[in-house]
JSON list of C-alpha atoms and ligand atoms in Angstrom, two decimals:
[
{"chain": "A", "resi": 10, "resn": "MET", "atom": "CA", "xyz": [18.08, 9.43, -34.01]},
{"chain": "A", "resi": 11, "resn": "VAL", "atom": "CA", "xyz": [19.29, 9.84, -37.59]},
{"chain": "A", "resi": 12, "resn": "CYS", "atom": "CA", "xyz": [21.09, 7.62, -40.25]},
{"chain": "A", "resi": 13, "resn": "LEU", "atom": "CA", "xyz": [21.00, 7.58, -44.00]},
{"chain": "A", "resi": 14, "resn": "GLY", "atom": "CA", "xyz": [18.10, 4.80, -44.67]},
{"chain": "A", "resi": 15, "resn": "ASN", "atom": "CA", "xyz": [16.36, 4.67, -41.09]},
{"chain": "A", "resi": 16, "resn": "ILE", "atom": "CA", "xyz": [16.14, 0.89, -41.29]},
{"chain": "A", "resi": 17, "resn": "CYS", "atom": "CA", "xyz": [19.33, -0.37, -39.92]},
{"chain": "A", "resi": 18, "resn": "ARG", "atom": "CA", "xyz": [21.37, 2.00, -37.34]},
{"chain": "A", "resi": 19, "resn": "SER", "atom": "CA", "xyz": [18.66, 4.81, -36.12]},
{"chain": "A", "resi": 20, "resn": "PRO", "atom": "CA", "xyz": [16.08, 2.04, -35.46]},
{"chain": "A", "resi": 21, "resn": "LEU", "atom": "CA", "xyz": [18.23, 0.26, -33.21]},
{"chain": "A", "resi": 22, "resn": "ALA", "atom": "CA", "xyz": [19.27, 3.52, -31.65]},
{"chain": "A", "resi": 23, "resn": "GLN", "atom": "CA", "xyz": [15.57, 4.20, -31.17]},
{"chain": "A", "resi": 24, "resn": "GLY", "atom": "CA", "xyz": [14.63, 0.74, -29.88]},
{"chain": "A", "resi": 25, "resn": "ILE", "atom": "CA", "xyz": [17.72, 0.88, -27.40]},
{"chain": "A", "resi": 26, "resn": "LEU", "atom": "CA", "xyz": [17.47, 4.38, -25.95]},
{"chain": "A", "resi": 27, "resn": "GLU", "atom": "CA", "xyz": [13.24, 3.91, -25.68]},
{"chain": "A", "resi": 28, "resn": "LYS", "atom": "CA", "xyz": [13.95, 0.60, -23.54]},
{"chain": "A", "resi": 29, "resn": "LYS", "atom": "CA", "xyz": [16.57, 2.43, -21.35]},
{"chain": "A", "resi": 30, "resn": "SER", "atom": "CA", "xyz": [14.15, 5.67, -20.91]},
{"chain": "A", "resi": 31, "resn": "LYS", "atom": "CA", "xyz": [11.29, 3.49, -19.81]},
{"chain": "A", "resi": 32, "resn": "LYS", "atom": "CA", "xyz": [13.60, 1.59, -17.20]},
{"chain": "A", "resi": 33, "resn": "ILE", "atom": "CA", "xyz": [14.14, 4.77, -15.48]},
{"chain": "A", "resi": 34, "resn": "ASN", "atom": "CA", "xyz": [10.84, 6.06, -15.85]},
{"chain": "A", "resi": 35, "resn": "THR", "atom": "CA", "xyz": [11.29, 9.20, -17.97]},
{"chain": "A", "resi": 36, "resn": "ASN", "atom": "CA", "xyz": [9.11, 10.22, -20.31]},
{"chain": "A", "resi": 37, "resn": "ILE", "atom": "CA", "xyz": [11.23, 11.35, -23.27]},
{"chain": "A", "resi": 38, "resn": "HIS", "atom": "CA", "xyz": [9.88, 10.87, -26.53]},
{"chain": "A", "resi": 39, "resn": "VAL", "atom": "CA", "xyz": [12.44, 8.92, -28.97]},
{"chain": "A", "resi": 40, "resn": "ASP", "atom": "CA", "xyz": [12.22, 8.54, -32.83]},
{"chain": "A", "resi": 41, "resn": "SER", "atom": "CA", "xyz": [14.07, 8.14, -35.86]},
{"chain": "A", "resi": 42, "resn": "ALA", "atom": "CA", "xyz": [14.60, 9.11, -39.35]},
{"chain": "A", "resi": 43, "resn": "GLY", "atom": "CA", "xyz": [16.81, 8.88, -42.58]},
{"chain": "A", "resi": 44, "resn": "THR", "atom": "CA", "xyz": [18.15, 11.73, -44.49]},
{"chain": "A", "resi": 45, "resn": "SER", "atom": "CA", "xyz": [16.93, 9.91, -47.54]},
{"chain": "A", "resi": 46, "resn": "GLY", "atom": "CA", "xyz": [13.60, 8.78, -48.46]},
{"chain": "A", "resi": 47, "resn": "TRP", "atom": "CA", "xyz": [14.68, 5.57, -50.03]},
{"chain": "A", "resi": 48, "resn": "HIS", "atom": "CA", "xyz": [12.62, 3.21, -47.44]},
{"chain": "A", "resi": 49, "resn": "ILE", "atom": "CA", "xyz": [9.83, 5.30, -46.39]},
{"chain": "A", "resi": 50, "resn": "GLY", "atom": "CA", "xyz": [7.39, 3.13, -44.77]},
{"chain": "A", "resi": 51, "resn": "ALA", "atom": "CA", "xyz": [9.49, 0.03, -44.63]},
{"chain": "A", "resi": 52, "resn": "THR", "atom": "CA", "xyz": [10.24, -1.84, -41.36]},
{"chain": "A", "resi": 53, "resn": "PRO", "atom": "CA", "xyz": [13.68, -2.20, -39.97]},
{"chain": "A", "resi": 54, "resn": "ASP", "atom": "CA", "xyz": [16.41, -4.26, -41.86]},
{"chain": "A", "resi": 55, "resn": "LEU", "atom": "CA", "xyz": [15.47, -8.03, -40.69]},
{"chain": "A", "resi": 56, "resn": "ARG", "atom": "CA", "xyz": [19.18, -7.98, -39.05]},
{"chain": "A", "resi": 57, "resn": "SER", "atom": "CA", "xyz": [18.40, -5.07, -36.87]},
{"chain": "A", "resi": 58, "resn": "ILE", "atom": "CA", "xyz": [15.32, -6.58, -35.83]},
{"chain": "A", "resi": 59, "resn": "ASN", "atom": "CA", "xyz": [16.97, -9.57, -35.10]},
{"chain": "A", "resi": 60, "resn": "VAL", "atom": "CA", "xyz": [20.18, -8.15, -33.06]},
{"chain": "A", "resi": 61, "resn": "ALA", "atom": "CA", "xyz": [17.47, -5.99, -31.16]},
{"chain": "A", "resi": 62, "resn": "LYS", "atom": "CA", "xyz": [15.46, -9.21, -30.36]},
{"chain": "A", "resi": 63, "resn": "LYS", "atom": "CA", "xyz": [18.65, -10.99, -29.21]},
{"chain": "A", "resi": 64, "resn": "TYR", "atom": "CA", "xyz": [18.81, -8.16, -26.44]},
{"chain": "A", "resi": 65, "resn": "LYS", "atom": "CA", "xyz": [15.13, -8.15, -25.76]},
{"chain": "A", "resi": 66, "resn": "ILE", "atom": "CA", "xyz": [14.04, -5.13, -27.78]},
{"chain": "A", "resi": 67, "resn": "ASP", "atom": "CA", "xyz": [11.39, -5.34, -30.24]},
{"chain": "A", "resi": 68, "resn": "ILE", "atom": "CA", "xyz": [11.87, -2.98, -33.14]},
{"chain": "A", "resi": 69, "resn": "SER", "atom": "CA", "xyz": [9.50, -4.94, -35.70]},
{"chain": "A", "resi": 70, "resn": "HIS", "atom": "CA", "xyz": [6.69, -2.36, -35.55]},
{"chain": "A", "resi": 71, "resn": "GLN", "atom": "CA", "xyz": [8.71, 0.90, -36.37]},
{"chain": "A", "resi": 72, "resn": "GLN", "atom": "CA", "xyz": [8.51, 2.19, -40.23]},
{"chain": "A", "resi": 73, "resn": "ALA", "atom": "CA", "xyz": [11.16, 4.41, -41.70]},
{"chain": "A", "resi": 74, "resn": "ARG", "atom": "CA", "xyz": [10.47, 7.78, -42.37]},
{"chain": "A", "resi": 75, "resn": "LYS", "atom": "CA", "xyz": [12.35, 10.80, -44.15]},
{"chain": "A", "resi": 76, "resn": "PHE", "atom": "CA", "xyz": [13.90, 13.42, -41.39]},
{"chain": "A", "resi": 77, "resn": "THR", "atom": "CA", "xyz": [12.10, 16.82, -41.93]},
{"chain": "A", "resi": 78, "resn": "THR", "atom": "CA", "xyz": [13.06, 20.27, -41.00]},
{"chain": "A", "resi": 79, "resn": "TYR", "atom": "CA", "xyz": [10.02, 20.28, -38.45]},
{"chain": "A", "resi": 80, "resn": "ASP", "atom": "CA", "xyz": [12.11, 17.81, -36.44]},
{"chain": "A", "resi": 81, "resn": "PHE", "atom": "CA", "xyz": [14.70, 20.56, -35.67]},
{"chain": "A", "resi": 82, "resn": "LYS", "atom": "CA", "xyz": [11.54, 22.30, -33.95]},
{"chain": "A", "resi": 83, "resn": "LYS", "atom": "CA", "xyz": [10.03, 19.14, -32.28]},
{"chain": "A", "resi": 84, "resn": "PHE", "atom": "CA", "xyz": [13.24, 17.70, -30.88]},
{"chain": "A", "resi": 85, "resn": "ASP", "atom": "CA", "xyz": [15.65, 18.74, -28.37]},
{"chain": "A", "resi": 86, "resn": "LYS", "atom": "CA", "xyz": [18.46, 16.59, -29.62]},
{"chain": "A", "resi": 87, "resn": "ILE", "atom": "CA", "xyz": [19.19, 15.00, -32.85]},
{"chain": "A", "resi": 88, "resn": "TYR", "atom": "CA", "xyz": [21.65, 12.26, -32.76]},
{"chain": "A", "resi": 89, "resn": "VAL", "atom": "CA", "xyz": [23.35, 11.49, -36.01]},
{"chain": "A", "resi": 90, "resn": "MET", "atom": "CA", "xyz": [25.26, 8.11, -37.11]},
{"chain": "A", "resi": 91, "resn": "ASP", "atom": "CA", "xyz": [28.02, 9.88, -39.39]},
{"chain": "A", "resi": 92, "resn": "MET", "atom": "CA", "xyz": [29.56, 12.75, -40.71]},
{"chain": "A", "resi": 93, "resn": "ASP", "atom": "CA", "xyz": [27.38, 12.38, -43.80]},
{"chain": "A", "resi": 94, "resn": "ASN", "atom": "CA", "xyz": [24.24, 12.20, -41.80]},
{"chain": "A", "resi": 95, "resn": "TYR", "atom": "CA", "xyz": [25.60, 15.38, -39.87]},
{"chain": "A", "resi": 96, "resn": "LYS", "atom": "CA", "xyz": [26.63, 17.39, -42.99]},
{"chain": "A", "resi": 97, "resn": "ASN", "atom": "CA", "xyz": [23.14, 16.70, -44.47]},
{"chain": "A", "resi": 98, "resn": "LEU", "atom": "CA", "xyz": [21.39, 18.11, -41.67]},
{"chain": "A", "resi": 99, "resn": "ILE", "atom": "CA", "xyz": [23.75, 20.98, -41.18]},
{"chain": "A", "resi": 100, "resn": "ARG", "atom": "CA", "xyz": [22.15, 22.02, -44.64]},
{"chain": "A", "resi": 101, "resn": "LEU", "atom": "CA", "xyz": [18.73, 21.86, -43.40]},
{"chain": "A", "resi": 102, "resn": "CYS", "atom": "CA", "xyz": [19.26, 23.83, -39.99]},
{"chain": "A", "resi": 103, "resn": "SER", "atom": "CA", "xyz": [18.15, 27.28, -39.93]},
{"chain": "A", "resi": 104, "resn": "ASN", "atom": "CA", "xyz": [19.08, 28.81, -36.93]},
{"chain": "A", "resi": 105, "resn": "GLU", "atom": "CA", "xyz": [21.96, 28.46, -34.36]},
{"chain": "A", "resi": 106, "resn": "ASN", "atom": "CA", "xyz": [19.56, 26.52, -31.87]},
{"chain": "A", "resi": 107, "resn": "GLU", "atom": "CA", "xyz": [18.53, 24.10, -34.44]},
{"chain": "A", "resi": 108, "resn": "CYS", "atom": "CA", "xyz": [22.28, 23.52, -35.74]},
{"chain": "A", "resi": 109, "resn": "ASN", "atom": "CA", "xyz": [23.38, 23.15, -32.16]},
{"chain": "A", "resi": 110, "resn": "LYS", "atom": "CA", "xyz": [20.92, 20.08, -31.53]},
{"chain": "A", "resi": 111, "resn": "ILE", "atom": "CA", "xyz": [22.69, 17.85, -33.90]},
{"chain": "A", "resi": 112, "resn": "GLU", "atom": "CA", "xyz": [25.48, 15.86, -32.17]},
{"chain": "A", "resi": 113, "resn": "LEU", "atom": "CA", "xyz": [27.26, 12.56, -33.59]},
{"chain": "A", "resi": 114, "resn": "ILE", "atom": "CA", "xyz": [26.11, 9.95, -31.31]},
{"chain": "A", "resi": 115, "resn": "LEU", "atom": "CA", "xyz": [29.33, 8.46, -30.59]},
{"chain": "A", "resi": 116, "resn": "LYS", "atom": "CA", "xyz": [30.98, 11.46, -29.47]},
{"chain": "A", "resi": 117, "resn": "LYS", "atom": "CA", "xyz": [29.05, 10.60, -25.95]},
{"chain": "A", "resi": 118, "resn": "ILE", "atom": "CA", "xyz": [31.66, 7.77, -26.06]},
{"chain": "A", "resi": 119, "resn": "ASP", "atom": "CA", "xyz": [34.61, 9.45, -27.53]},
{"chain": "A", "resi": 120, "resn": "PRO", "atom": "CA", "xyz": [34.19, 13.22, -27.44]},
{"chain": "A", "resi": 121, "resn": "GLU", "atom": "CA", "xyz": [37.69, 14.04, -28.69]},
{"chain": "A", "resi": 122, "resn": "ASN", "atom": "CA", "xyz": [36.81, 12.74, -32.10]},
{"chain": "A", "resi": 123, "resn": "ASN", "atom": "CA", "xyz": [34.18, 12.43, -34.89]},
{"chain": "A", "resi": 124, "resn": "PRO", "atom": "CA", "xyz": [33.38, 8.69, -34.60]},
{"chain": "A", "resi": 125, "resn": "SER", "atom": "CA", "xyz": [30.86, 7.18, -36.79]},
{"chain": "A", "resi": 126, "resn": "VAL", "atom": "CA", "xyz": [28.72, 4.06, -36.46]},
{"chain": "A", "resi": 127, "resn": "PRO", "atom": "CA", "xyz": [29.61, 2.24, -39.47]},
{"chain": "A", "resi": 128, "resn": "ASP", "atom": "CA", "xyz": [27.23, 1.70, -42.12]},
{"chain": "A", "resi": 129, "resn": "PRO", "atom": "CA", "xyz": [26.30, -2.28, -41.72]},
{"chain": "A", "resi": 130, "resn": "TYR", "atom": "CA", "xyz": [23.87, -2.32, -44.80]},
{"chain": "A", "resi": 131, "resn": "TYR", "atom": "CA", "xyz": [26.24, -4.27, -47.08]},
{"chain": "A", "resi": 132, "resn": "GLY", "atom": "CA", "xyz": [27.94, -6.29, -44.49]},
{"chain": "A", "resi": 133, "resn": "GLY", "atom": "CA", "xyz": [27.09, -9.26, -42.52]},
{"chain": "A", "resi": 134, "resn": "GLU", "atom": "CA", "xyz": [25.34, -9.95, -39.42]},
{"chain": "A", "resi": 135, "resn": "ASP", "atom": "CA", "xyz": [28.77, -9.35, -37.26]},
{"chain": "A", "resi": 136, "resn": "GLY", "atom": "CA", "xyz": [28.09, -5.84, -38.69]},
{"chain": "A", "resi": 137, "resn": "PHE", "atom": "CA", "xyz": [25.06, -5.46, -36.72]},
{"chain": "A", "resi": 138, "resn": "GLU", "atom": "CA", "xyz": [25.92, -6.89, -33.65]},
{"chain": "A", "resi": 139, "resn": "LYS", "atom": "CA", "xyz": [29.21, -4.19, -33.19]},
{"chain": "A", "resi": 140, "resn": "ILE", "atom": "CA", "xyz": [26.86, -1.43, -34.23]},
{"chain": "A", "resi": 141, "resn": "TYR", "atom": "CA", "xyz": [24.49, -2.69, -31.35]},
{"chain": "A", "resi": 142, "resn": "LYS", "atom": "CA", "xyz": [27.55, -2.52, -28.83]},
{"chain": "A", "resi": 143, "resn": "LEU", "atom": "CA", "xyz": [28.38, 0.86, -29.81]},
{"chain": "A", "resi": 144, "resn": "LEU", "atom": "CA", "xyz": [24.81, 2.40, -29.75]},
{"chain": "A", "resi": 145, "resn": "GLU", "atom": "CA", "xyz": [24.24, 0.44, -26.34]},
{"chain": "A", "resi": 146, "resn": "LYS", "atom": "CA", "xyz": [27.31, 2.26, -24.63]},
{"chain": "A", "resi": 147, "resn": "ALA", "atom": "CA", "xyz": [26.42, 5.83, -26.21]},
{"chain": "A", "resi": 148, "resn": "CYS", "atom": "CA", "xyz": [22.71, 5.60, -25.08]},
{"chain": "A", "resi": 149, "resn": "SER", "atom": "CA", "xyz": [23.72, 4.45, -21.56]},
{"chain": "A", "resi": 150, "resn": "LYS", "atom": "CA", "xyz": [25.76, 7.80, -21.49]},
{"chain": "A", "resi": 151, "resn": "ILE", "atom": "CA", "xyz": [22.62, 9.59, -22.78]},
{"chain": "A", "resi": 152, "resn": "ILE", "atom": "CA", "xyz": [20.43, 8.14, -20.09]},
{"chain": "A", "resi": 153, "resn": "ASN", "atom": "CA", "xyz": [22.82, 8.54, -17.27]},
{"chain": "A", "resi": 154, "resn": "GLU", "atom": "CA", "xyz": [23.26, 12.95, -18.22]},
{"chain": "A", "resi": 155, "resn": "ILE", "atom": "CA", "xyz": [19.21, 12.77, -18.35]},
{"chain": "A", "resi": 156, "resn": "GLU", "atom": "CA", "xyz": [19.31, 11.00, -14.79]},
{"chain": "A", "resi": 157, "resn": "VAL", "atom": "CA", "xyz": [21.68, 13.62, -13.48]},
{"chain": "A", "resi": 158, "resn": "ASN", "atom": "CA", "xyz": [19.66, 16.69, -15.20]},
{"chain": "A", "resi": 159, "resn": "GLU", "atom": "CA", "xyz": [16.32, 15.31, -13.77]},
{"chain": "B", "resi": 28, "resn": "4NP", "atom": "P1", "xyz": [21.04, 2.98, -42.33]},
{"chain": "B", "resi": 28, "resn": "4NP", "atom": "O1", "xyz": [21.74, 1.95, -43.67]},
{"chain": "B", "resi": 28, "resn": "4NP", "atom": "O2", "xyz": [21.41, 4.20, -43.09]},
{"chain": "B", "resi": 28, "resn": "4NP", "atom": "O3", "xyz": [21.72, 2.45, -41.17]},
{"chain": "B", "resi": 28, "resn": "4NP", "atom": "O4", "xyz": [19.49, 2.70, -42.14]},
{"chain": "B", "resi": 28, "resn": "4NP", "atom": "C1", "xyz": [21.33, 1.93, -44.79]},
{"chain": "B", "resi": 28, "resn": "4NP", "atom": "C2", "xyz": [20.18, 1.58, -45.45]},
{"chain": "B", "resi": 28, "resn": "4NP", "atom": "C3", "xyz": [19.90, 1.36, -46.70]},
{"chain": "B", "resi": 28, "resn": "4NP", "atom": "C4", "xyz": [20.92, 1.85, -47.50]},
{"chain": "B", "resi": 28, "resn": "4NP", "atom": "C5", "xyz": [22.08, 2.52, -47.19]},
{"chain": "B", "resi": 28, "resn": "4NP", "atom": "C6", "xyz": [22.31, 2.30, -45.41]},
{"chain": "B", "resi": 28, "resn": "4NP", "atom": "N1", "xyz": [20.75, 1.82, -48.95]},
{"chain": "B", "resi": 28, "resn": "4NP", "atom": "O5", "xyz": [21.73, 2.09, -49.92]},
{"chain": "B", "resi": 28, "resn": "4NP", "atom": "O6", "xyz": [19.34, 1.41, -49.54]}
]
């Protein structure tokens, strides 16, 4: 799960997918990172921690890190939150296999378009509730596909 700062959207996406994967007993490894290194080492934004807590998910232990090209080797899928993240990672991937791993996460629920998870950083708490709902739907789709393919 990749966003810009790795403190708002992607930590929430990580927490949601981890919880769903535990529920169906898969042993997929979920992680998140930012395309920037602005918040390396920081815990998630309190507004993300709080919206996660509201839905019984604890993301307070997560620590921000910057995406590295090794992530293309380590992970099978790389879900990005918006087109800026997408363009940033497309610049970093080094072959077709790596580039094909990158996908806008909201394509899972709106495959005909290129929808973004809006950056909630400069907005209010309602923005965090909104992104939770979007990510919840997208992660349900991801988990359903994993279940079908297992
Ligand atoms: P995120 O949100 O990419 O969802 O973690 C942001 C976090 C920090 C900043 C921008 C977006 N920032 O400008 O520091």
